[in-house]
PDB file of C-alpha atoms in Angstrom:
ATOM      1  CA  MET R   1     134.760-181.006  31.820  1.00 68.00           C
ATOM      2  CA  GLU R   2     137.340-180.621  34.558  1.00 92.00           C
ATOM      3  CA  LYS R   3     138.213-183.977  36.126  1.00 91.00           C
ATOM      4  CA  ILE R   4     137.398-182.969  39.712  1.00 91.00           C
ATOM      5  CA  VAL R   5     133.973-181.617  38.666  1.00 93.00           C
ATOM      6  CA  TRP R   6     133.251-184.843  36.766  1.00 95.00           C
ATOM      7  CA  GLN R   7     134.336-186.937  39.766  1.00 96.00           C
ATOM      8  CA  GLY R   8     132.084-184.843  42.002  1.00 95.00           C
ATOM      9  CA  LEU R   9     129.087-185.381  39.731  1.00 96.00           C
ATOM     10  CA  LEU R  10     129.718-189.112  39.548  1.00 97.00           C
ATOM     11  CA  TYR R  11     130.048-189.242  43.325  1.00 97.00           C
ATOM     12  CA  ASP R  12     126.831-187.247  43.813  1.00 97.00           C
ATOM     13  CA  PHE R  13     124.890-189.671  41.643  1.00 97.00           C
ATOM     14  CA  TYR R  14     126.514-193.000  42.452  1.00 98.00           C
ATOM     15  CA  GLY R  15     128.549-192.522  45.639  1.00 97.00           C
ATOM     16  CA  GLU R  16     126.057-194.400  47.792  1.00 97.00           C
ATOM     17  CA  LEU R  17     126.844-197.520  45.758  1.00 97.00           C
ATOM     18  CA  LEU R  18     130.440-197.547  47.031  1.00 98.00           C
ATOM     19  CA  THR R  19     131.387-199.238  50.283  1.00 97.00           C
ATOM     20  CA  GLU R  20     131.635-197.068  53.400  1.00 97.00           C
ATOM     21  CA  HIS R  21     135.455-197.226  53.257  1.00 96.00           C
ATOM     22  CA  GLN R  22     135.531-196.314  49.561  1.00 97.00           C
ATOM     23  CA  ARG R  23     133.090-193.441  50.142  1.00 97.00           C
ATOM     24  CA  ARG R  24     135.127-192.018  53.010  1.00 96.00           C
ATOM     25  CA  ILE R  25     138.405-192.060  51.045  1.00 96.00           C
ATOM     26  CA  TYR R  26     136.865-190.864  47.771  1.00 96.00           C
ATOM     27  CA  GLU R  27     135.034-188.060  49.538  1.00 96.00           C
ATOM     28  CA  ASP R  28     138.246-186.932  51.220  1.00 96.00           C
ATOM     29  CA  VAL R  29     139.952-186.715  47.816  1.00 95.00           C
ATOM     30  CA  VAL R  30     137.128-185.286  45.698  1.00 94.00           C
ATOM     31  CA  VAL R  31     134.958-183.286  48.101  1.00 92.00           C
ATOM     32  CA  HIS R  32     137.405-182.217  50.808  1.00 95.00           C
ATOM     33  CA  ASP R  33     140.401-181.938  48.427  1.00 93.00           C
ATOM     34  CA  LEU R  34     142.793-183.579  50.874  1.00 95.00           C
ATOM     35  CA  SER R  35     146.150-184.804  49.593  1.00 95.00           C
ATOM     36  CA  LEU R  36     146.859-188.504  49.253  1.00 95.00           C
ATOM     37  CA  SER R  37     149.500-188.143  51.958  1.00 95.00           C
ATOM     38  CA  GLU R  38     147.047-186.553  54.395  1.00 96.00           C
ATOM     39  CA  ILE R  39     144.485-189.280  53.822  1.00 96.00           C
ATOM     40  CA  ALA R  40     147.091-192.046  54.006  1.00 95.00           C
ATOM     41  CA  GLU R  41     148.336-190.763  57.344  1.00 95.00           C
ATOM     42  CA  GLU R  42     144.791-190.402  58.698  1.00 93.00           C
ATOM     43  CA  GLN R  43     143.724-193.875  57.499  1.00 92.00           C
ATOM     44  CA  GLY R  44     146.979-195.641  58.357  1.00 94.00           C
ATOM     45  CA  ILE R  45     147.583-196.939  54.833  1.00 93.00           C
ATOM     46  CA  THR R  46     150.068-196.050  52.104  1.00 96.00           C
ATOM     47  CA  ARG R  47     149.770-193.193  49.646  1.00 96.00           C
ATOM     48  CA  GLN R  48     149.831-195.787  46.870  1.00 97.00           C
ATOM     49  CA  GLY R  49     146.956-197.608  48.542  1.00 96.00           C
ATOM     50  CA  ILE R  50     144.898-194.414  48.535  1.00 96.00           C
ATOM     51  CA  HIS R  51     145.819-193.735  44.908  1.00 96.00           C
ATOM     52  CA  ASP R  52     144.789-197.254  43.858  1.00 97.00           C
ATOM     53  CA  LEU R  53     141.511-197.040  45.757  1.00 97.00           C
ATOM     54  CA  VAL R  54     140.623-193.706  44.139  1.00 96.00           C
ATOM     55  CA  ARG R  55     141.385-195.093  40.664  1.00 97.00           C
ATOM     56  CA  ARG R  56     139.273-198.171  41.429  1.00 98.00           C
ATOM     57  CA  CYS R  57     136.403-195.946  42.601  1.00 98.00           C
ATOM     58  CA  ASP R  58     136.723-193.858  39.431  1.00 97.00           C
ATOM     59  CA  ARG R  59     136.360-197.010  37.344  1.00 98.00           C
ATOM     60  CA  ILE R  60     133.390-198.212  39.403  1.00 98.00           C
ATOM     61  CA  LEU R  61     131.588-194.864  39.164  1.00 98.00           C
ATOM     62  CA  GLU R  62     132.360-194.563  35.439  1.00 98.00           C
ATOM     63  CA  GLY R  63     130.944-198.048  34.994  1.00 98.00           C
ATOM     64  CA  TYR R  64     127.679-197.040  36.633  1.00 98.00           C
ATOM     65  CA  GLU R  65     127.476-193.964  34.417  1.00 98.00           C
ATOM     66  CA  GLY R  66     128.221-196.087  31.370  1.00 98.00           C
ATOM     67  CA  LYS R  67     125.228-198.265  32.163  1.00 98.00           C
ATOM     68  CA  LEU R  68     122.737-195.785  33.647  1.00 98.00           C
ATOM     69  CA  HIS R  69     123.685-192.429  32.060  1.00 97.00           C
ATOM     70  CA  LEU R  70     122.183-190.465  34.968  1.00 97.00           C
ATOM     71  CA  VAL R  71     124.791-187.686  34.884  1.00 97.00           C
ATOM     72  CA  GLU R  72     124.412-187.350  31.117  1.00 96.00           C
ATOM     73  CA  LYS R  73     120.616-187.127  31.450  1.00 96.00           C
ATOM     74  CA  PHE R  74     120.939-184.611  34.293  1.00 95.00           C
ATOM     75  CA  GLN R  75     123.245-182.390  32.237  1.00 95.00           C
ATOM     76  CA  GLU R  76     120.937-182.528  29.209  1.00 94.00           C
ATOM     77  CA  THR R  77     117.901-181.724  31.361  1.00 95.00           C
ATOM     78  CA  ARG R  78     119.740-178.803  32.971  1.00 94.00           C
ATOM     79  CA  LYS R  79     120.764-177.459  29.545  1.00 95.00           C
ATOM     80  CA  LEU R  80     117.186-177.630  28.269  1.00 94.00           C
ATOM     81  CA  ALA R  81     115.816-176.020  31.450  1.00 94.00           C
ATOM     82  CA  LEU R  82     118.224-173.108  30.979  1.00 94.00           C
ATOM     83  CA  GLU R  83     117.089-172.789  27.347  1.00 92.00           C
ATOM     84  CA  ILE R  84     113.457-172.692  28.464  1.00 92.00           C
ATOM     85  CA  ARG R  85     114.238-169.990  31.013  1.00 93.00           C
ATOM     86  CA  GLY R  86     115.984-167.957  28.319  1.00 92.00           C
ATOM     87  CA  TYR R  87     113.037-168.304  25.935  1.00 89.00           C
ATOM     88  CA  LEU R  88     110.584-167.257  28.633  1.00 91.00           C
ATOM     89  CA  GLU R  89     112.683-164.238  29.629  1.00 89.00           C
ATOM     90  CA  GLN R  90     112.855-163.177  25.972  1.00 92.00           C
ATOM     91  CA  TYR R  91     109.116-163.760  25.634  1.00 88.00           C
ATOM     92  CA  GLN R  92     108.407-161.437  28.565  1.00 88.00           C
ATOM     93  CA  GLU R  93     110.205-158.666  26.711  1.00 86.00           C
ATOM     94  CA  SER R  94     108.917-159.281  23.193  1.00 88.00           C
ATOM     95  CA  ARG R  95     105.676-161.304  23.480  1.00 89.00           C
ATOM     96  CA  ASP R  96     106.883-163.245  20.427  1.00 84.00           C
ATOM     97  CA  MET R  97     104.832-166.466  20.286  1.00 88.00           C
ATOM     98  CA  VAL R  98     107.690-168.261  18.493  1.00 88.00           C
ATOM     99  CA  LEU R  99     109.622-168.122  21.764  1.00 88.00           C
ATOM    100  CA  LEU R 100     106.777-169.857  23.594  1.00 83.00           C
ATOM    101  CA  GLU R 101     106.772-172.579  20.962  1.00 90.00           C
ATOM    102  CA  LYS R 102     110.526-173.037  21.412  1.00 88.00           C
ATOM    103  CA  ALA R 103     110.030-173.289  25.180  1.00 90.00           C
ATOM    104  CA  LYS R 104     107.296-175.919  24.678  1.00 87.00           C
ATOM    105  CA  GLU R 105     109.556-177.869  22.327  1.00 90.00           C
ATOM    106  CA  ALA R 106     112.417-177.848  24.836  1.00 91.00           C
ATOM    107  CA  ALA R 107     110.013-178.948  27.600  1.00 89.00           C
ATOM    108  CA  GLY R 108     108.908-181.809  25.364  1.00 89.00           C
ATOM    109  CA  GLN R 109     112.530-182.856  24.953  1.00 91.00           C
ATOM    110  CA  ILE R 110     112.907-182.946  28.733  1.00 91.00           C
ATOM    111  CA  ALA R 111     109.863-185.191  28.957  1.00 86.00           C
ATOM    112  CA  GLU R 112     111.563-187.638  26.566  1.00 85.00           C
ATOM    113  CA  ILE R 113     114.827-187.877  28.526  1.00 81.00           C
TER     114      ILE R 113
END
């Protein structure tokens, strides 16, 4: 997965656990795609300071994911939901009961996540 997408997912799930200062800087980098220089100038700190803070936030957010696995569970649930939708669309066309069974099985997997 592309790094910026991964950072965005981690931020969506765990960003509220960062301090206000960390959130503001990390959001500027990941969400608003501002350069380190732009943020440094705006915040009145060095580019290196911004870089270090972003790396620290990455480690913090990765640590939360390592313990809670919320992003992993979300991605698995999304994958299974898309499978179910595909089975149901195919079922509408063919009325093949096997497809309904596959959809039920995938729904059961979601329930276990």
